[in-house]
mmCIF file of C-alpha atoms and ligand atoms in Angstrom:
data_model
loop_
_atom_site.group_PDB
_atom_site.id
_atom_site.type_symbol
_atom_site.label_atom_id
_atom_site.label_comp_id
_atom_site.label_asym_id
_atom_site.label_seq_id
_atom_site.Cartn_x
_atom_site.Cartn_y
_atom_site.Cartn_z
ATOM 1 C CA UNK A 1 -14.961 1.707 -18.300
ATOM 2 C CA UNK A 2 -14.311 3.955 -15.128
ATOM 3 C CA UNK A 3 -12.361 2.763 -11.986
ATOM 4 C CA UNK A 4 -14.524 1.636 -9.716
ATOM 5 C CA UNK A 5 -13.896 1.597 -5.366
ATOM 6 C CA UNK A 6 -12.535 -2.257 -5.092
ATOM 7 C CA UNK A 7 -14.296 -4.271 -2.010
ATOM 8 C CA UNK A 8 -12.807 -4.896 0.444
ATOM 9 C CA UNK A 9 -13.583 -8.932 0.851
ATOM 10 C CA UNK A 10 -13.655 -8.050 4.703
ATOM 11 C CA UNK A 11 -15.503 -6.377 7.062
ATOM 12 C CA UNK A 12 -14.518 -3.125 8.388
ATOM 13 C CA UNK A 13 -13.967 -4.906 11.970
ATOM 14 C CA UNK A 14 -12.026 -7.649 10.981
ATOM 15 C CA UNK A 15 -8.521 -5.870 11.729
ATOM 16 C CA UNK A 16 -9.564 -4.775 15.256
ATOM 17 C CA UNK A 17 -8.277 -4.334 17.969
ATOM 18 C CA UNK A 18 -4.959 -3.841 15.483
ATOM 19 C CA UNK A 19 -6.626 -1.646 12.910
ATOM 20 C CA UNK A 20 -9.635 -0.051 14.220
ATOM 21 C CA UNK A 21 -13.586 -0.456 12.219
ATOM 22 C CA UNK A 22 -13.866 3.528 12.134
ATOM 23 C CA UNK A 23 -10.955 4.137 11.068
ATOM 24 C CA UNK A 24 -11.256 1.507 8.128
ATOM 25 C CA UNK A 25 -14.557 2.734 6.992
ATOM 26 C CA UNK A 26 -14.065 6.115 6.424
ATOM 27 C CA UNK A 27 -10.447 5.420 4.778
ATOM 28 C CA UNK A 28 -11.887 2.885 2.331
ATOM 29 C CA UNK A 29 -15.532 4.649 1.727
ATOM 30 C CA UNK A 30 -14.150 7.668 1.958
ATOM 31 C CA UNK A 31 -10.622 8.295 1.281
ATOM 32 C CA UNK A 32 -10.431 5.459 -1.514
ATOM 33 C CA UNK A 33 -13.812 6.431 -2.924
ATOM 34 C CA UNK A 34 -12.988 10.509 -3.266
ATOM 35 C CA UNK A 35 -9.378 9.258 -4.993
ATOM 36 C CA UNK A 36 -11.089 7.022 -7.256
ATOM 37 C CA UNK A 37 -13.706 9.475 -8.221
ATOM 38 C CA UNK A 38 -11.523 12.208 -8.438
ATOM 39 C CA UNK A 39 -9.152 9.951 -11.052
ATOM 40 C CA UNK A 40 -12.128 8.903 -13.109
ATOM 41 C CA UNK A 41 -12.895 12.607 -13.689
ATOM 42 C CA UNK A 42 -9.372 13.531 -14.457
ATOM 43 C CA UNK A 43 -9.060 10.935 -17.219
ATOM 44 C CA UNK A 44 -12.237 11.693 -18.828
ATOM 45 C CA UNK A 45 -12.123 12.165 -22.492
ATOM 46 C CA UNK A 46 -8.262 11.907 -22.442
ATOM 47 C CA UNK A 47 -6.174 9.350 -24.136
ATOM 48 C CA UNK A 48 -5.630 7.564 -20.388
ATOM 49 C CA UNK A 49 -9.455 6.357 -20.260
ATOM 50 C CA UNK A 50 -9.964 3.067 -20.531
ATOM 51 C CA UNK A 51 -5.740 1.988 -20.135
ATOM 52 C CA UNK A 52 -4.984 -0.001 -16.917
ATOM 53 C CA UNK A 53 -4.154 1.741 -13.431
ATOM 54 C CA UNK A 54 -0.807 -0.181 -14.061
ATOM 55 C CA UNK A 55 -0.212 1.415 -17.668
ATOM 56 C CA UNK A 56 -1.577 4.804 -16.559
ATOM 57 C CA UNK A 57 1.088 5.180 -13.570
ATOM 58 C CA UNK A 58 4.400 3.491 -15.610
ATOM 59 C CA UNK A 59 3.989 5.782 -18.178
ATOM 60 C CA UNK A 60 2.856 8.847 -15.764
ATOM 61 C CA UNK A 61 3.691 12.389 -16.925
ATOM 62 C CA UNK A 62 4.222 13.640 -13.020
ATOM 63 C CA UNK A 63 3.527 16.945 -14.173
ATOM 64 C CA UNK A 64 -0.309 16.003 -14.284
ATOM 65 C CA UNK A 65 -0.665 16.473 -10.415
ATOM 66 C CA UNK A 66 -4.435 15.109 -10.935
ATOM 67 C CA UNK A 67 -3.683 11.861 -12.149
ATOM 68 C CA UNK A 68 -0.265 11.411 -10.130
ATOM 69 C CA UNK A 69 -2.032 11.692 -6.792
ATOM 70 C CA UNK A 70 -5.759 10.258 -7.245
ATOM 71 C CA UNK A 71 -4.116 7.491 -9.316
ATOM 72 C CA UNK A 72 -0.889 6.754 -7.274
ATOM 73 C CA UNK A 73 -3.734 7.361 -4.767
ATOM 74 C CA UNK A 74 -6.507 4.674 -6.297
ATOM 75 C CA UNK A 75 -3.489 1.868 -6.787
ATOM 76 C CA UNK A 76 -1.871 2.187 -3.605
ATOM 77 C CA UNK A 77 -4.987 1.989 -1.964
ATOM 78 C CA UNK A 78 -6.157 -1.117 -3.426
ATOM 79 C CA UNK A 79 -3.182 -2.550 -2.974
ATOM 80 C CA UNK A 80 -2.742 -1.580 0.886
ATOM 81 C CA UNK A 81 -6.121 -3.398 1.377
ATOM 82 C CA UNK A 82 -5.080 -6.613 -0.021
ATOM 83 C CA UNK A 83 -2.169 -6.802 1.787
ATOM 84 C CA UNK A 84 -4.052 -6.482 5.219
ATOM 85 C CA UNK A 85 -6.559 -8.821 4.076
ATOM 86 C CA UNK A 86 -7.002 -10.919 7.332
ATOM 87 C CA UNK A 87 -8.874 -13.856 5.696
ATOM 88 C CA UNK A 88 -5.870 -16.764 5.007
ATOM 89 C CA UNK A 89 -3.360 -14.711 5.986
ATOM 90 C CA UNK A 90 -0.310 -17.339 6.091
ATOM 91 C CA UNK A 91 3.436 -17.149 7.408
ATOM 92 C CA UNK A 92 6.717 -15.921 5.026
ATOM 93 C CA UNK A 93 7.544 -18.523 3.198
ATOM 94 C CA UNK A 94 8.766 -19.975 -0.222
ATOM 95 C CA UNK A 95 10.850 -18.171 -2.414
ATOM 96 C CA UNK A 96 9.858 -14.935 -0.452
ATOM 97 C CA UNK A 97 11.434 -16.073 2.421
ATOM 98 C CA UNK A 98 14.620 -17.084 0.442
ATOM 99 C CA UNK A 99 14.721 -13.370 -0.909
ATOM 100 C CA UNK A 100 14.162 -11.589 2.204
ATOM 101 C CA UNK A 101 16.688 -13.559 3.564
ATOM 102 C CA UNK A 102 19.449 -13.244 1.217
ATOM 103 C CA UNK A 103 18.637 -9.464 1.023
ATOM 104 C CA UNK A 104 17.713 -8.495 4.669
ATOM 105 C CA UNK A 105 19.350 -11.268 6.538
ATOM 106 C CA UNK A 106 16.211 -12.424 8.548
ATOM 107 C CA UNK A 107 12.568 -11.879 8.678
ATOM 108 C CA UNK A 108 13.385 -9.282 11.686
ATOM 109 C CA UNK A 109 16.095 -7.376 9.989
ATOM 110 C CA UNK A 110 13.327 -7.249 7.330
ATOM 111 C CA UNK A 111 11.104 -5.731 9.587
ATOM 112 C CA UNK A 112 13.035 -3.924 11.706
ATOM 113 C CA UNK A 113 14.577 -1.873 8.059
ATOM 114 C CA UNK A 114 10.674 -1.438 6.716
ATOM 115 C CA UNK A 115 9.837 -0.527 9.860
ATOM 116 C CA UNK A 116 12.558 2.777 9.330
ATOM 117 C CA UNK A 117 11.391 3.584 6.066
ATOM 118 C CA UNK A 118 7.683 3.953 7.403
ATOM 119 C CA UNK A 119 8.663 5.727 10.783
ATOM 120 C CA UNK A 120 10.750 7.992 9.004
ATOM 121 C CA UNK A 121 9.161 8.834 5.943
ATOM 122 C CA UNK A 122 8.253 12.771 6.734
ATOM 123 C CA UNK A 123 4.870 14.067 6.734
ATOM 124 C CA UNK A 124 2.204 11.617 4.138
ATOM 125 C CA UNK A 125 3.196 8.758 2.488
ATOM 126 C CA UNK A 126 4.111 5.508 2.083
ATOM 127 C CA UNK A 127 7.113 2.469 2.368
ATOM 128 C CA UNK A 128 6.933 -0.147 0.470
ATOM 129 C CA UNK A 129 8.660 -3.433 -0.384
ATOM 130 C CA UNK A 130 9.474 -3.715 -3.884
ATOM 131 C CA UNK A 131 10.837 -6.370 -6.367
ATOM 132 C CA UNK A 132 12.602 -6.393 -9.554
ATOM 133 C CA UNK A 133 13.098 -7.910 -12.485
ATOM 134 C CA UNK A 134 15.002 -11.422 -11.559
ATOM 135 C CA UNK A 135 13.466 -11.102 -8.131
ATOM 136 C CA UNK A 136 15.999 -8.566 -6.395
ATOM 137 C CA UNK A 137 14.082 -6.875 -3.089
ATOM 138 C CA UNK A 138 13.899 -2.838 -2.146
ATOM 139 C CA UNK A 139 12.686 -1.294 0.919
ATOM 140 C CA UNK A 140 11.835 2.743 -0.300
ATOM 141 C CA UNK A 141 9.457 4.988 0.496
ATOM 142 C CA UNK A 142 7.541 8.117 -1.330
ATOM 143 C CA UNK A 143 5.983 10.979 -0.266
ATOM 144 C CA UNK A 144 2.232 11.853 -0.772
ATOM 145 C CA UNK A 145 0.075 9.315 -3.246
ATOM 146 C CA UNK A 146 3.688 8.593 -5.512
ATOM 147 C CA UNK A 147 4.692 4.780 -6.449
ATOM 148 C CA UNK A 148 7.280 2.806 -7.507
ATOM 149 C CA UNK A 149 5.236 2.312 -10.832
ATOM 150 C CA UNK A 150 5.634 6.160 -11.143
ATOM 151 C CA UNK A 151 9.071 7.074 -13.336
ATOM 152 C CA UNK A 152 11.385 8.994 -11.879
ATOM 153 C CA UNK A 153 10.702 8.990 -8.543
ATOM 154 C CA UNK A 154 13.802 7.206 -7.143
ATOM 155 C CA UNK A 155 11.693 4.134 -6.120
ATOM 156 C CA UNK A 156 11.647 1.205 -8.948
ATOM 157 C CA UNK A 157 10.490 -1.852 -9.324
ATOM 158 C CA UNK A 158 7.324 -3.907 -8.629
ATOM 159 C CA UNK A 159 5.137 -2.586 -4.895
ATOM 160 C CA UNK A 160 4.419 -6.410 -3.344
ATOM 161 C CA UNK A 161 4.183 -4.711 0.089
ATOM 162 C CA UNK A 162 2.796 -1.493 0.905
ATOM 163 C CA UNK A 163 1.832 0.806 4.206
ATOM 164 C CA UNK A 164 0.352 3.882 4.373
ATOM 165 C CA UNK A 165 1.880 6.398 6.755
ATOM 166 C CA UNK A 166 -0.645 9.121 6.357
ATOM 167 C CA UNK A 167 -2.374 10.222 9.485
ATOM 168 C CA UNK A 168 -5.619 9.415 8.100
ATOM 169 C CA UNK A 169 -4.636 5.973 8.480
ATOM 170 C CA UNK A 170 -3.745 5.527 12.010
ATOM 171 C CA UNK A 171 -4.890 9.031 13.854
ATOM 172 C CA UNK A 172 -8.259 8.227 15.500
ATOM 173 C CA UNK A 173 -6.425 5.002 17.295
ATOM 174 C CA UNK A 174 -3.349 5.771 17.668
ATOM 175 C CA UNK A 175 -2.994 9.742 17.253
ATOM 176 C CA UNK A 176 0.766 10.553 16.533
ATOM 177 C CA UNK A 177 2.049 7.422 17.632
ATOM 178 C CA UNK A 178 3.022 5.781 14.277
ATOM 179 C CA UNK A 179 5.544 3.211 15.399
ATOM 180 C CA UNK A 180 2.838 1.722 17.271
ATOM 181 C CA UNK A 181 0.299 1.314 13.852
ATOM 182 C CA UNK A 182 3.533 -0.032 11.881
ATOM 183 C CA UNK A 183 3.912 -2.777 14.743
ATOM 184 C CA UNK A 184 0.373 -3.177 13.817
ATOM 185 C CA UNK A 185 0.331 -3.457 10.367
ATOM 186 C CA UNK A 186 2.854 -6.361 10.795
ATOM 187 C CA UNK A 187 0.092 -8.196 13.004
ATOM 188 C CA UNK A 188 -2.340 -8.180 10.087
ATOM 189 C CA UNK A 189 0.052 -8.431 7.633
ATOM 190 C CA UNK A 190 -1.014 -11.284 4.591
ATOM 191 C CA UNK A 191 1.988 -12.806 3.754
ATOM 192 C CA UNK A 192 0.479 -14.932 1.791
ATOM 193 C CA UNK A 193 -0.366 -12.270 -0.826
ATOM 194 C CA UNK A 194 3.016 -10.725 -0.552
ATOM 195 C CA UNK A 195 3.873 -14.114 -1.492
ATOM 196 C CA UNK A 196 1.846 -14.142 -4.860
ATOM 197 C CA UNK A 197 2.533 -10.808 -5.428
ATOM 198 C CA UNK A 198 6.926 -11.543 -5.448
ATOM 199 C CA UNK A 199 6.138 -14.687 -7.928
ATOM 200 C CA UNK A 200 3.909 -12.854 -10.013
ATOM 201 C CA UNK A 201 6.209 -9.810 -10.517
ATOM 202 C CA UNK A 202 9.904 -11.274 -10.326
HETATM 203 MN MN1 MN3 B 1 -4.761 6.392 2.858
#
């Protein structure tokens, strides 16, 4: 069973004026569709078809540059577009709220430290909140399509929260001004699956 382009359960407008419609129809049909392709035909007839996205990247050999960046690529992806979902978006609450604020010390200082890791993460990537086992939080970030799934890339635990900092995301709006499409991202932000995402994976 290949890996098949997830929908997006929104329309390509729904983020405007934060996240523009252009700019989310090429990255999903385009972007998302050429990693996912490009992963189903790099697991073909190896011992990775038919193993979950989740199995495939936690036991990764990150020499295989094909599967490390169209399926760090594929996952992080899918999960960016959940996590922007605008439909029932909610507010931090729950035991997510307790844990950023025993970690960060407020929703802010949350913010304000993701906010770092994405403005500062050189060249393509991503920053990403991550949990661990017994529900301990990490801001980190990793360069090209790499995850915190991935081993050995000095970035564990759980992704519940994830932005993309490659220009393809942000250019056509907001050209090299990526502080201003990180505030963004926190205006469509879906805490709601952060939320599920924490309990799930704590
Ligand atoms: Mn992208």
């Amino acid at each position: 069973m290949a890996f098949e382009l997830p929908k997006l359960g929104y329309a390509y407008d729904a983020l405007e004026p934060h996240i523009d419609a252009k700019t989310m129809e090429i990255h999903h049909s385009k972007h998302h569709q050429g990693y996912t392709n490009n992963l189903n035909n790099a697991i073909e007839g190896t011992d990775l078809e038919g193993k979950s996205i989740e199995d495939i990247l936690g036991n990764l050999d990150t020499s295989n540059a094909a599967v490390r960046n169209n399926g760090g690529g594929f996952y992080n992806h899918s999960l960016f577009w959940s996590v922007i979902n605008p439909e029932d978006k909610g507010y931090l609450s729950g035991e997510l709220k307790d844990a950023i604020e025993a970690t960060f010390g407020s929703k802010e200082e949350f913010m304000d430290a993701f906010s770092k890791a994405a403005a500062t993460r050189f060249g393509s990537g991503w920053a990403w909140l991550c949990v661990h086992k017994g529900g301990k939080l990490e801001i980190c970030s990793t360069a090209n399509q790499d995850n915190p799934l991935m081993p050995g890339i000095g970035c564990g635990g759980t992704p519940i929260l994830g932005i993309d900092v490659w220009e393809h995301a942000y250019y056509l709006n907001y050209q090299n001004r990526r502080p201003d499409y990180i505030k963004a991202f926190f205006s469509v932000l879906n805490w709601n699956e952060a939320e599920k995402r924490y309990a799930e994976a704590k």
